[in-house]
């Protein structure tokens, strides 16, 4: 029999939040769903038409029973916002005292404020049922950003409240990997694994529509107009374009919100009203059709560490509609856009860079924009598919209810290591067709005295490997952790250190290797156990050398500052030289170009590496691989700016490269000047005319 779910959330239909679709989908799957929420007031800050404390307090929408408790609307003042934050838990306290609502578990969808979760935690404790929490806004960080209040007398009690709520939950989910890391700092070490990544998805009606062609370039933003969105950068960019005499750009703003009035004033003050079209609030189901009239979709937010960790729900909606994306952002948003190869991004607050990207995207042409949109759509289907994500959470909760307080990943049985050396790889179902080739190359090694360590990213059931080596095979299951590619490699290194290995040789799941590769690495390690890492040649499956003239050693980060030849499939690391603190630091700086970031940090913080002869990685040129595939200058510049920006936080040298690269006129760069086949080597400061 399907369970009865009680959802606690301060905002629900007709307010537009992802919890609406989650609740409706649970009903479609046979669950009985009730929602306790507040009086609708988002995004305007005033009661929506047809609602107040006494009107439409009980409704049934799409099979969901909605019970609305009184809520003080925030209006447009910060004092009003404080009363709004406090009113839901206050009235929720009285609802808890008298409710006869029965449920098998509580699901809390937390947008600001975190105080709303008190209602769900109190109900769960009183009725002895588990409470699950899906966190959208980090607290107290979000409170500090919105209010500007950071005094310990205010922040410390809020922090204690958050930690108490987290501690009372059976399981919590965050909307991005870095969100999860921040949340895990609020719980004891023993409870960190009860906080995992579960991304948001777009509602079903977000689908690509037939494009409407027009003159000029139309950049569209859809959604809430609030302080957090950082939209004031658009009038600044428009003013730059106007000063340059460019008049074929239109900024279409679809939405409403508490900051609309101040946003309109910033447009008028900049003298660019003729560049903007503000449509007001629209029915969400109209958005896909409106986006079809635009050339690209815009996303931005306020400059804050919180938003660096955020994958905004708007991003999935744009991608589901196959839109090229132009962003003024950082962190997780840039990671997704870069991984998907679906747009361009400029640093937060940099109106000049945004204006340049607008012009660059305008000049790409229709076919390239369609290609970016297709990339966005495919990435969304692969990573943010609603059906798959709902299957995940339903299966987790059903299993968790059978075996409370929750599922924990099973620890792998420790095995005796036959060697100090292990071969490590991250395996995933998308590369399953290539796995037999990899296993065959492992079985054909001339020296088989090594162990195999595999990190399972997303296999539900592991295939039969058919190994023929002297060592043991350990499978470290990370399928429930939903880690990024970079963090999966960090997890591989952590597990190898935990198991006592000294040398970890990397191989990618869709590559193979020469028969002498492991023997060559074992011998190189025996000859020099002080080297921090080793690297080898890369060839295609047709035998063509990809990375030409590799140096015999590399000791200075400047050797890979403007390009890279150290990949996770062509290297090995001396685990004895790498402290746990370094891995923690590297994981926190996860980027779309993780191998480049990782080996830059290795060279800067630990030491250099050596070339290993008679060892070759055989690279399979594929649709998603970067080597051998033409990449345009805009993509390379975007990747490099992200890479330099991440490293500049630790090393000023990269800040200089970042500033220098921003000044490069791409029209002066020879696109055929790829340097020795190395990654990201077309744009070099010494190659600019």
XYZ file of C-alpha atoms in Angstrom:
689
model
C 0.000 0.000 0.000
C 1.321 3.435 -0.964
C 2.276 5.797 1.824
C 0.676 9.041 2.936
C 2.997 12.020 2.601
C 2.768 15.278 4.537
C 4.615 18.098 2.789
C 5.589 21.159 4.803
C 6.584 24.207 2.767
C 5.948 27.912 3.165
C 5.217 28.322 -0.571
C 3.008 26.135 -2.754
C 0.665 26.388 -5.722
C -0.340 28.871 -7.166
C 3.157 30.108 -6.229
C 5.626 28.596 -8.670
C 8.139 26.307 -6.980
C 9.456 22.849 -7.888
C 7.666 21.321 -4.908
C 4.421 21.685 -6.866
C 5.582 19.234 -9.515
C 7.091 16.867 -6.926
C 3.780 16.727 -5.061
C 1.705 16.264 -8.213
C 4.034 13.506 -9.406
C 3.703 11.672 -6.082
C -0.063 11.701 -6.553
C 0.385 10.296 -10.065
C 2.450 7.487 -8.540
C -0.324 6.557 -6.132
C 0.721 8.338 -2.951
C -1.750 10.256 -0.812
C -0.339 13.763 -0.486
C -1.258 16.618 1.867
C 0.465 20.006 2.002
C 0.635 22.479 4.863
C 1.645 25.842 3.445
C 1.131 29.577 3.867
C -1.095 32.188 2.246
C 0.209 32.725 -1.327
C 2.225 35.943 -1.699
C 5.231 35.126 -3.908
C 6.783 36.826 -5.869
C 5.114 40.202 -5.284
C 5.256 40.147 -1.481
C 1.474 40.707 -1.328
C -1.399 38.222 -1.172
C -2.150 36.819 -4.606
C -5.655 37.481 -5.996
C -8.263 35.182 -4.474
C -6.314 34.472 -1.277
C -6.134 35.853 2.250
C -6.237 34.501 5.803
C -9.865 33.472 5.439
C -10.313 32.774 1.737
C -9.348 29.519 -0.001
C -7.568 28.180 3.085
C -8.377 24.627 1.982
C -8.090 23.435 -1.594
C -7.482 20.275 -3.580
C -5.293 20.776 -6.654
C -4.348 17.876 -8.937
C -5.171 15.450 -6.151
C -3.085 17.260 -3.513
C -4.965 18.331 -0.375
C -3.752 21.831 0.552
C -4.184 23.351 4.005
C -3.112 27.001 4.245
C -2.174 28.499 7.592
C -2.015 32.304 8.076
C 1.097 34.075 6.873
C 2.122 37.705 7.086
C 3.139 38.882 3.602
C 6.571 40.576 3.502
C 5.567 43.522 1.308
C 8.648 45.432 0.173
C 10.330 46.058 3.528
C 12.909 44.131 5.495
C 10.814 44.450 8.635
C 7.951 42.858 6.733
C 10.298 40.077 5.698
C 11.168 39.391 9.351
C 7.473 39.136 10.274
C 6.945 36.893 7.265
C 9.753 34.591 8.416
C 8.355 34.315 11.936
C 4.659 34.009 11.100
C 4.710 30.572 9.460
C 6.339 28.704 12.390
C 4.170 30.695 14.822
C 0.875 29.696 13.202
C 2.341 26.276 12.421
C 2.866 25.711 16.134
C -0.867 26.100 16.750
C -1.710 23.938 13.740
C 0.511 21.205 15.203
C -1.333 21.330 18.527
C -4.741 20.683 17.025
C -4.207 18.850 13.747
C -5.573 15.354 13.212
C -3.482 14.921 10.067
C -1.901 11.453 9.748
C 1.127 10.697 7.622
C 3.768 8.026 7.155
C 6.501 10.599 6.754
C 7.131 14.332 6.471
C 8.819 15.900 3.456
C 10.000 19.493 3.907
C 10.846 21.683 0.913
C 12.956 24.477 2.362
C 13.188 27.824 0.707
C 13.948 30.762 2.971
C 13.273 30.874 5.836
C 14.613 27.752 7.516
C 12.198 28.496 10.382
C 9.398 26.828 8.398
C 11.033 23.444 9.021
C 10.232 23.712 12.715
C 6.647 22.862 11.797
C 7.642 19.647 10.036
C 10.201 18.580 12.645
C 7.687 19.137 15.453
C 5.039 17.081 13.642
C 7.478 14.238 12.930
C 8.601 14.077 16.551
C 5.072 14.203 17.908
C 3.813 11.441 15.593
C 7.012 9.356 15.596
C 7.507 9.441 11.820
C 10.682 10.305 9.883
C 11.242 13.794 8.498
C 13.047 14.349 5.192
C 14.384 17.739 4.144
C 15.163 19.077 0.670
C 17.274 22.227 1.142
C 17.041 25.014 -1.454
C 18.567 27.876 0.585
C 21.547 27.564 2.910
C 21.002 29.068 6.346
C 22.134 31.212 8.071
C 24.208 32.234 5.020
C 21.125 33.174 3.014
C 19.772 35.272 5.875
C 23.061 37.191 6.126
C 23.049 37.888 2.393
C 19.436 39.086 2.235
C 19.397 41.186 5.400
C 23.029 42.255 5.675
C 22.923 41.219 9.350
C 25.988 39.291 10.509
C 26.143 40.024 14.247
C 26.917 36.883 16.287
C 23.981 37.584 18.616
C 21.699 36.937 15.622
C 23.707 34.448 13.573
C 24.690 32.025 16.348
C 21.082 31.254 17.400
C 20.159 30.773 13.732
C 23.093 28.408 13.312
C 22.000 26.376 16.346
C 18.462 26.239 14.913
C 19.755 24.910 11.578
C 21.931 22.279 13.255
C 19.003 21.152 15.407
C 16.718 20.834 12.363
C 19.361 18.916 10.402
C 19.932 16.623 13.351
C 16.217 15.824 13.614
C 15.940 14.705 9.981
C 16.264 11.118 8.795
C 17.817 12.288 5.527
C 18.559 15.555 3.734
C 19.202 16.464 0.121
C 21.033 19.433 -1.371
C 20.613 20.811 -4.882
C 24.321 20.691 -5.826
C 27.445 18.819 -4.704
C 28.912 21.949 -3.113
C 25.584 22.575 -1.367
C 25.918 19.134 0.170
C 29.448 19.890 1.383
C 28.267 23.078 3.099
C 25.345 21.233 4.710
C 27.584 18.447 5.967
C 29.517 20.967 8.037
C 26.368 21.401 10.163
C 26.237 17.767 11.330
C 28.611 15.432 13.211
C 31.068 13.362 11.183
C 29.024 10.212 11.810
C 25.943 11.757 10.157
C 27.506 13.281 7.034
C 26.362 10.416 4.835
C 22.716 11.244 5.536
C 23.134 14.366 3.384
C 23.277 13.685 -0.354
C 22.869 15.371 -3.724
C 19.501 15.365 -5.516
C 19.263 17.942 -8.318
C 16.156 19.811 -9.302
C 14.313 19.103 -12.546
C 12.120 21.125 -14.867
C 8.363 20.609 -15.026
C 7.013 18.539 -17.908
C 5.731 21.546 -19.838
C 9.257 22.879 -20.290
C 9.883 21.517 -23.783
C 11.546 22.932 -26.902
C 9.211 24.919 -29.169
C 9.648 25.812 -32.804
C 11.924 28.814 -33.096
C 10.489 32.168 -34.158
C 12.999 33.978 -36.342
C 13.448 37.723 -36.144
C 15.945 40.490 -36.764
C 18.489 41.413 -34.129
C 19.477 39.487 -30.999
C 16.923 38.879 -28.241
C 18.261 37.924 -24.792
C 15.473 36.756 -22.469
C 15.257 36.414 -18.700
C 12.301 34.616 -17.108
C 11.397 34.416 -13.425
C 11.479 36.376 -10.229
C 12.822 39.929 -10.267
C 14.446 40.118 -6.861
C 17.643 41.305 -5.238
C 19.110 37.808 -5.395
C 18.875 37.670 -9.201
C 21.470 40.421 -9.734
C 19.661 41.797 -12.793
C 21.103 45.286 -12.376
C 24.033 44.118 -14.512
C 21.770 44.132 -17.593
C 21.209 47.920 -17.740
C 24.951 48.377 -17.193
C 25.741 46.082 -20.129
C 23.069 47.765 -22.243
C 24.635 51.165 -21.553
C 28.000 49.856 -22.783
C 26.376 48.561 -25.968
C 24.533 51.833 -26.508
C 27.723 53.827 -26.083
C 29.278 51.717 -28.846
C 26.344 52.433 -31.156
C 24.994 48.862 -31.112
C 21.221 48.952 -31.395
C 20.167 45.421 -32.478
C 20.101 43.917 -28.959
C 16.845 43.483 -27.030
C 16.577 42.462 -23.377
C 13.207 40.799 -22.719
C 12.335 40.398 -19.040
C 9.473 37.998 -18.296
C 8.389 38.066 -14.668
C 7.686 40.158 -11.617
C 8.977 40.524 -8.091
C 9.742 42.723 -5.107
C 12.704 44.375 -6.856
C 10.912 45.201 -10.119
C 10.464 48.869 -9.280
C 14.154 49.376 -8.460
C 15.134 47.393 -11.565
C 13.001 49.622 -13.789
C 14.607 52.652 -12.171
C 18.089 51.321 -12.929
C 17.042 50.919 -16.582
C 15.771 54.488 -16.726
C 18.820 55.879 -14.915
C 21.103 54.169 -17.435
C 19.129 55.678 -20.304
C 18.512 52.313 -21.979
C 14.732 51.940 -21.748
C 14.618 51.443 -25.526
C 16.661 48.251 -25.122
C 14.241 46.600 -22.677
C 10.849 44.896 -22.906
C 9.223 43.993 -19.573
C 6.244 41.698 -20.052
C 5.250 41.256 -16.423
C 4.286 37.965 -14.868
C 3.234 35.149 -17.213
C 1.723 31.720 -16.713
C 4.678 29.310 -16.452
C 3.229 27.188 -19.242
C 3.669 30.159 -21.587
C 7.415 30.341 -20.921
C 8.589 27.710 -23.462
C 6.749 29.539 -26.249
C 8.217 32.870 -25.161
C 11.731 31.414 -25.014
C 11.303 30.230 -28.603
C 11.187 33.905 -29.631
C 14.586 34.544 -28.009
C 18.097 33.791 -29.229
C 19.487 33.012 -25.778
C 18.314 32.796 -22.174
C 19.930 34.818 -19.405
C 20.749 33.787 -15.857
C 22.512 35.728 -13.125
C 22.534 36.205 -9.395
C 23.944 38.363 -6.673
C 27.646 37.992 -5.901
C 27.594 35.638 -2.924
C 29.285 32.393 -1.915
C 25.795 30.926 -1.510
C 25.005 31.275 -5.194
C 28.415 29.903 -6.131
C 27.152 26.610 -4.691
C 23.724 26.850 -6.320
C 22.355 25.176 -9.436
C 19.341 27.475 -9.923
C 16.094 25.774 -10.991
C 15.869 28.285 -13.825
C 18.915 26.649 -15.420
C 17.135 23.291 -15.809
C 14.080 25.042 -17.273
C 16.183 26.818 -19.894
C 18.043 23.620 -20.760
C 14.821 21.612 -21.052
C 13.664 24.177 -23.628
C 16.911 23.723 -25.597
C 18.053 27.291 -25.028
C 21.607 28.584 -25.411
C 22.496 30.170 -22.089
C 24.265 33.433 -21.371
C 25.230 33.774 -17.725
C 26.762 36.249 -15.328
C 27.617 33.681 -12.717
C 30.218 31.514 -11.038
C 30.599 28.152 -9.351
C 28.065 25.408 -10.056
C 26.241 27.358 -12.766
C 29.412 27.810 -14.817
C 30.322 24.162 -14.211
C 27.048 22.950 -15.718
C 27.166 25.347 -18.684
C 30.768 24.381 -19.423
C 30.164 20.646 -19.070
C 27.136 20.905 -21.357
C 28.920 23.213 -23.834
C 25.655 25.124 -24.103
C 26.540 28.774 -23.647
C 28.865 31.434 -22.367
C 29.517 32.900 -18.932
C 31.089 36.065 -17.598
C 32.159 36.869 -14.038
C 29.612 38.288 -11.630
C 29.372 42.072 -11.722
C 31.512 42.416 -14.856
C 29.196 44.337 -17.203
C 31.976 44.821 -19.748
C 32.585 41.076 -20.026
C 28.842 40.454 -20.266
C 28.508 42.981 -23.084
C 31.358 41.289 -24.944
C 29.716 37.883 -24.512
C 26.386 39.232 -25.776
C 28.074 40.435 -28.950
C 30.070 37.225 -29.287
C 26.947 35.107 -28.962
C 25.065 37.343 -31.391
C 27.826 36.785 -33.947
C 27.872 32.999 -33.594
C 25.085 32.566 -36.089
C 21.851 30.608 -36.073
C 23.348 27.130 -36.584
C 25.832 27.437 -33.718
C 23.108 28.712 -31.378
C 20.910 25.753 -32.299
C 23.850 23.443 -31.584
C 24.288 25.018 -28.137
C 20.567 24.566 -27.491
C 20.745 20.908 -28.499
C 23.688 20.430 -26.138
C 21.661 21.964 -23.315
C 18.700 19.694 -24.017
C 20.830 16.531 -24.114
C 22.663 17.437 -20.902
C 19.365 18.104 -19.162
C 17.986 14.720 -20.216
C 21.131 12.957 -19.040
C 21.470 14.705 -15.671
C 18.152 16.273 -14.671
C 15.541 13.873 -16.029
C 12.390 14.076 -13.933
C 11.420 10.411 -14.246
C 14.837 9.156 -13.161
C 15.127 11.602 -10.271
C 11.653 10.813 -8.952
C 12.437 7.103 -9.195
C 15.556 7.714 -7.107
C 13.862 9.558 -4.280
C 10.829 7.246 -4.165
C 13.045 4.168 -4.012
C 15.235 5.732 -1.341
C 12.349 6.723 0.925
C 10.529 3.394 0.499
C 13.682 1.490 1.455
C 14.464 3.919 4.252
C 11.054 3.430 5.818
C 11.686 -0.323 5.882
C 15.008 0.080 7.646
C 15.059 3.306 9.636
C 16.910 5.534 10.548
C 18.149 5.356 6.982
C 20.218 3.675 4.352
C 23.932 3.985 4.599
C 26.299 2.911 1.833
C 27.631 -0.552 2.484
C 31.297 -0.547 3.298
C 33.474 -2.642 1.036
C 35.143 -5.603 2.618
C 38.844 -4.998 3.085
C 41.054 -7.260 0.977
C 44.725 -8.086 1.225
C 46.697 -6.021 -1.231
C 49.028 -8.061 -3.449
C 50.948 -4.915 -4.340
C 51.645 -1.353 -3.285
C 50.161 -0.372 -6.639
C 46.585 -0.260 -7.803
C 44.969 0.653 -11.099
C 41.967 2.887 -10.536
C 39.027 3.985 -12.670
C 35.572 5.500 -12.369
C 33.041 3.333 -14.187
C 29.606 4.423 -15.317
C 26.822 2.850 -17.351
C 27.162 5.295 -20.269
C 30.571 3.730 -21.048
C 29.443 0.127 -20.624
C 29.986 -0.688 -24.308
C 33.687 0.173 -23.868
C 34.215 -1.740 -20.615
C 35.133 -5.088 -22.271
C 37.940 -3.359 -24.205
C 39.297 -1.844 -20.985
C 39.149 -5.183 -19.145
C 40.868 -6.885 -22.070
C 43.730 -4.370 -21.940
C 44.000 -4.901 -18.155
C 44.148 -8.687 -18.606
C 46.866 -8.288 -21.259
C 49.306 -6.447 -18.984
C 52.811 -7.915 -18.907
C 52.989 -7.394 -15.132
C 49.755 -8.491 -13.450
C 50.882 -7.947 -9.871
C 48.579 -5.061 -9.065
C 45.108 -4.570 -7.634
C 42.128 -2.963 -9.341
C 40.002 -0.312 -7.613
C 36.805 0.753 -9.363
C 34.536 3.588 -8.259
C 30.968 2.831 -9.321
C 29.268 6.053 -10.365
C 25.813 4.894 -11.495
C 25.618 1.139 -12.128
C 22.582 -0.432 -10.425
C 24.065 -3.869 -11.004
C 27.712 -4.376 -11.809
C 28.498 -6.383 -14.963
C 30.707 -9.477 -14.827
C 34.250 -8.213 -15.340
C 36.108 -11.445 -16.136
C 39.434 -10.240 -14.715
C 42.716 -12.097 -15.096
C 45.168 -10.376 -12.738
C 47.038 -11.534 -9.635
C 45.517 -8.862 -7.426
C 42.066 -8.289 -6.006
C 39.313 -6.107 -7.424
C 37.513 -3.739 -5.061
C 34.378 -1.887 -6.132
C 33.680 1.292 -4.180
C 29.999 2.126 -4.646
C 29.350 5.877 -4.945
C 26.141 5.604 -6.963
C 24.033 7.171 -4.190
C 26.435 10.096 -3.722
C 25.801 11.778 -7.125
C 29.304 13.209 -7.303
C 30.720 15.344 -10.092
C 33.451 13.813 -12.309
C 36.135 15.664 -10.357
C 34.855 14.567 -6.960
C 34.618 10.972 -8.153
C 38.366 11.095 -8.852
C 38.989 12.557 -5.404
C 36.896 9.760 -3.899
C 38.981 7.243 -5.863
C 42.182 8.695 -4.362
C 40.713 8.758 -0.856
C 39.665 5.122 -1.087
C 43.073 4.073 -2.433
C 44.824 5.864 0.468
C 42.416 4.281 2.949
C 43.254 0.814 1.580
C 46.982 1.429 2.016
C 48.158 1.749 -1.594
C 51.208 3.865 -2.413
C 50.825 4.354 -6.165
C 47.484 4.892 -7.909
C 47.545 4.590 -11.704
C 44.559 6.204 -13.442
C 42.710 4.956 -16.504
C 39.435 6.289 -17.934
C 36.583 3.826 -18.412
C 36.318 4.476 -22.158
C 40.067 4.166 -22.844
C 42.523 1.266 -23.027
C 46.259 0.987 -22.451
C 49.355 -0.611 -23.872
C 50.332 -4.042 -22.430
C 53.480 -2.638 -20.805
C 51.836 0.348 -19.082
C 51.463 -1.100 -15.563
C 54.928 -2.690 -15.654
C 56.437 0.645 -16.716
C 54.686 2.513 -13.887
C 55.652 -0.074 -11.275
C 59.303 0.180 -12.340
C 59.213 4.010 -12.462
C 57.789 4.128 -8.931
C 60.456 1.745 -7.627
C 63.157 3.964 -9.173
C 61.818 7.224 -7.701
C 59.427 7.050 -4.764
C 59.816 10.778 -4.122
C 58.144 11.842 -7.389
C 54.725 13.319 -6.779
C 53.179 12.010 -9.983
C 53.985 10.286 -13.275
C 52.554 10.672 -16.774
C 52.629 8.853 -20.106
C 51.958 9.264 -23.823
C 48.489 9.429 -25.337
C 47.621 7.969 -28.734
C 44.389 7.434 -30.639
C 43.033 3.956 -31.343
C 44.482 4.338 -34.837
C 47.968 4.861 -33.368
C 48.277 8.616 -33.946
C 50.172 10.450 -31.202
C 47.891 13.067 -29.635
C 50.213 14.935 -27.259
C 53.473 15.690 -29.046
C 56.933 16.148 -27.521
C 56.000 15.561 -23.887
C 58.690 16.918 -21.555
C 60.738 14.409 -19.564
C 59.657 16.108 -16.356
C 57.448 18.956 -15.185
C 58.253 20.918 -12.026
C 56.695 24.349 -12.539
C 53.031 25.230 -12.866
C 53.954 27.664 -15.620
C 54.598 24.597 -17.786
C 50.839 23.983 -17.869
C 49.557 27.487 -17.183
C 48.300 28.222 -20.704
C 47.530 24.648 -21.790
C 47.521 21.172 -20.307
C 48.938 17.743 -21.127
C 48.254 16.012 -17.789
C 44.980 14.091 -17.894
C 43.406 11.743 -15.365
C 43.690 8.881 -17.871
C 47.386 9.373 -18.582
C 48.839 9.805 -15.102
C 49.531 8.180 -11.743
C 49.920 9.736 -8.301
C 52.185 8.925 -5.372
C 49.598 8.680 -2.604
C 52.241 8.933 0.120
C 52.948 12.498 -1.014
C 49.306 13.607 -0.946
C 47.813 14.529 2.471
C 44.087 14.226 3.181
C 43.897 17.989 3.690
C 45.052 18.507 0.110
C 42.311 16.225 -1.227
C 39.745 18.137 0.833
C 41.002 21.395 -0.624
C 40.992 20.066 -4.192
C 37.458 18.708 -3.800
C 36.272 22.129 -2.644
C 37.678 23.648 -5.834
C 36.100 21.141 -8.201
C 35.906 22.567 -11.722
C 34.767 21.410 -15.176
C 38.452 20.957 -16.104
C 39.342 18.955 -13.019
C 42.535 17.328 -14.330
C 44.038 20.715 -15.198
C 43.023 22.150 -11.830
C 44.276 19.085 -9.918
C 47.742 18.953 -11.482
C 48.142 22.725 -11.256
C 47.520 22.413 -7.524
C 49.895 19.438 -7.300
C 52.696 21.436 -8.917
C 52.049 24.463 -6.732
C 51.536 22.729 -3.376
C 53.356 19.374 -3.460
C 55.809 18.701 -6.253
C 56.572 17.729 -9.825
C 56.202 14.694 -12.037
C 58.105 12.529 -14.504
C 57.432 11.038 -17.912
C 57.172 7.227 -17.949
C 58.482 5.535 -21.085
C 56.982 2.366 -22.611
C 53.564 3.329 -21.240
C 50.715 4.496 -23.445
C 47.069 5.356 -22.945
C 44.969 4.607 -26.008
C 42.383 7.319 -26.400
C 39.029 6.645 -27.997
C 37.930 9.732 -29.924
C 34.263 10.167 -29.100
C 31.413 12.646 -29.127
C 31.978 13.762 -25.521
C 35.779 13.750 -25.570
C 37.713 16.984 -25.901
C 40.943 15.773 -27.488
C 40.758 15.643 -31.273
C 37.505 17.583 -31.362
C 37.424 21.164 -32.645
C 36.546 23.631 -29.899
C 35.768 27.220 -30.716
C 37.685 30.109 -29.236
C 34.746 31.283 -27.135
C 34.512 27.931 -25.383
C 38.260 27.823 -24.757
C 38.277 31.347 -23.343
C 35.310 30.558 -21.086
C 37.005 27.394 -19.782
C 40.289 29.202 -19.189
C 38.668 32.141 -17.416
C 36.897 29.717 -15.080
C 40.144 27.805 -14.495
C 42.151 30.968 -13.804
C 39.437 32.444 -11.572
C 39.385 29.305 -9.383
C 43.166 29.220 -9.018
C 43.443 32.987 -8.496
C 41.713 32.571 -5.126
C 44.844 30.788 -3.946
C 47.633 32.031 -6.218
C 47.859 35.665 -7.471
C 49.742 34.560 -10.606
C 46.526 33.214 -12.074
C 44.752 36.487 -11.374
C 47.263 38.112 -13.696
C 46.564 35.493 -16.383
C 42.836 36.028 -15.908
C 43.149 39.797 -16.414
C 45.466 39.345 -19.395
C 43.171 36.817 -21.079
C 40.168 39.117 -20.703
C 41.997 41.697 -22.777
C 42.713 39.303 -25.651
C 40.898 40.115 -28.882
C 39.858 36.722 -30.235
C 39.890 38.102 -33.758
C 43.695 38.196 -33.508
C 44.034 34.520 -32.559
C 44.874 31.907 -35.166
C 42.373 29.071 -34.609
C 44.762 26.619 -36.285
C 47.521 27.276 -33.760
C 46.839 24.307 -31.482
C 50.113 23.790 -29.562
C 51.466 20.223 -29.835
C 47.947 18.812 -29.533
C 47.768 19.909 -25.887
C 44.421 20.666 -24.286
C 43.207 24.293 -24.344
C 46.250 25.465 -26.300
C 44.824 27.660 -29.078
C 44.662 30.906 -27.088
C 48.141 31.623 -25.744
C 49.322 35.035 -24.633
C 52.477 34.649 -26.704
C 50.349 33.727 -29.728
C 48.330 36.932 -29.874
C 49.244 39.162 -32.825
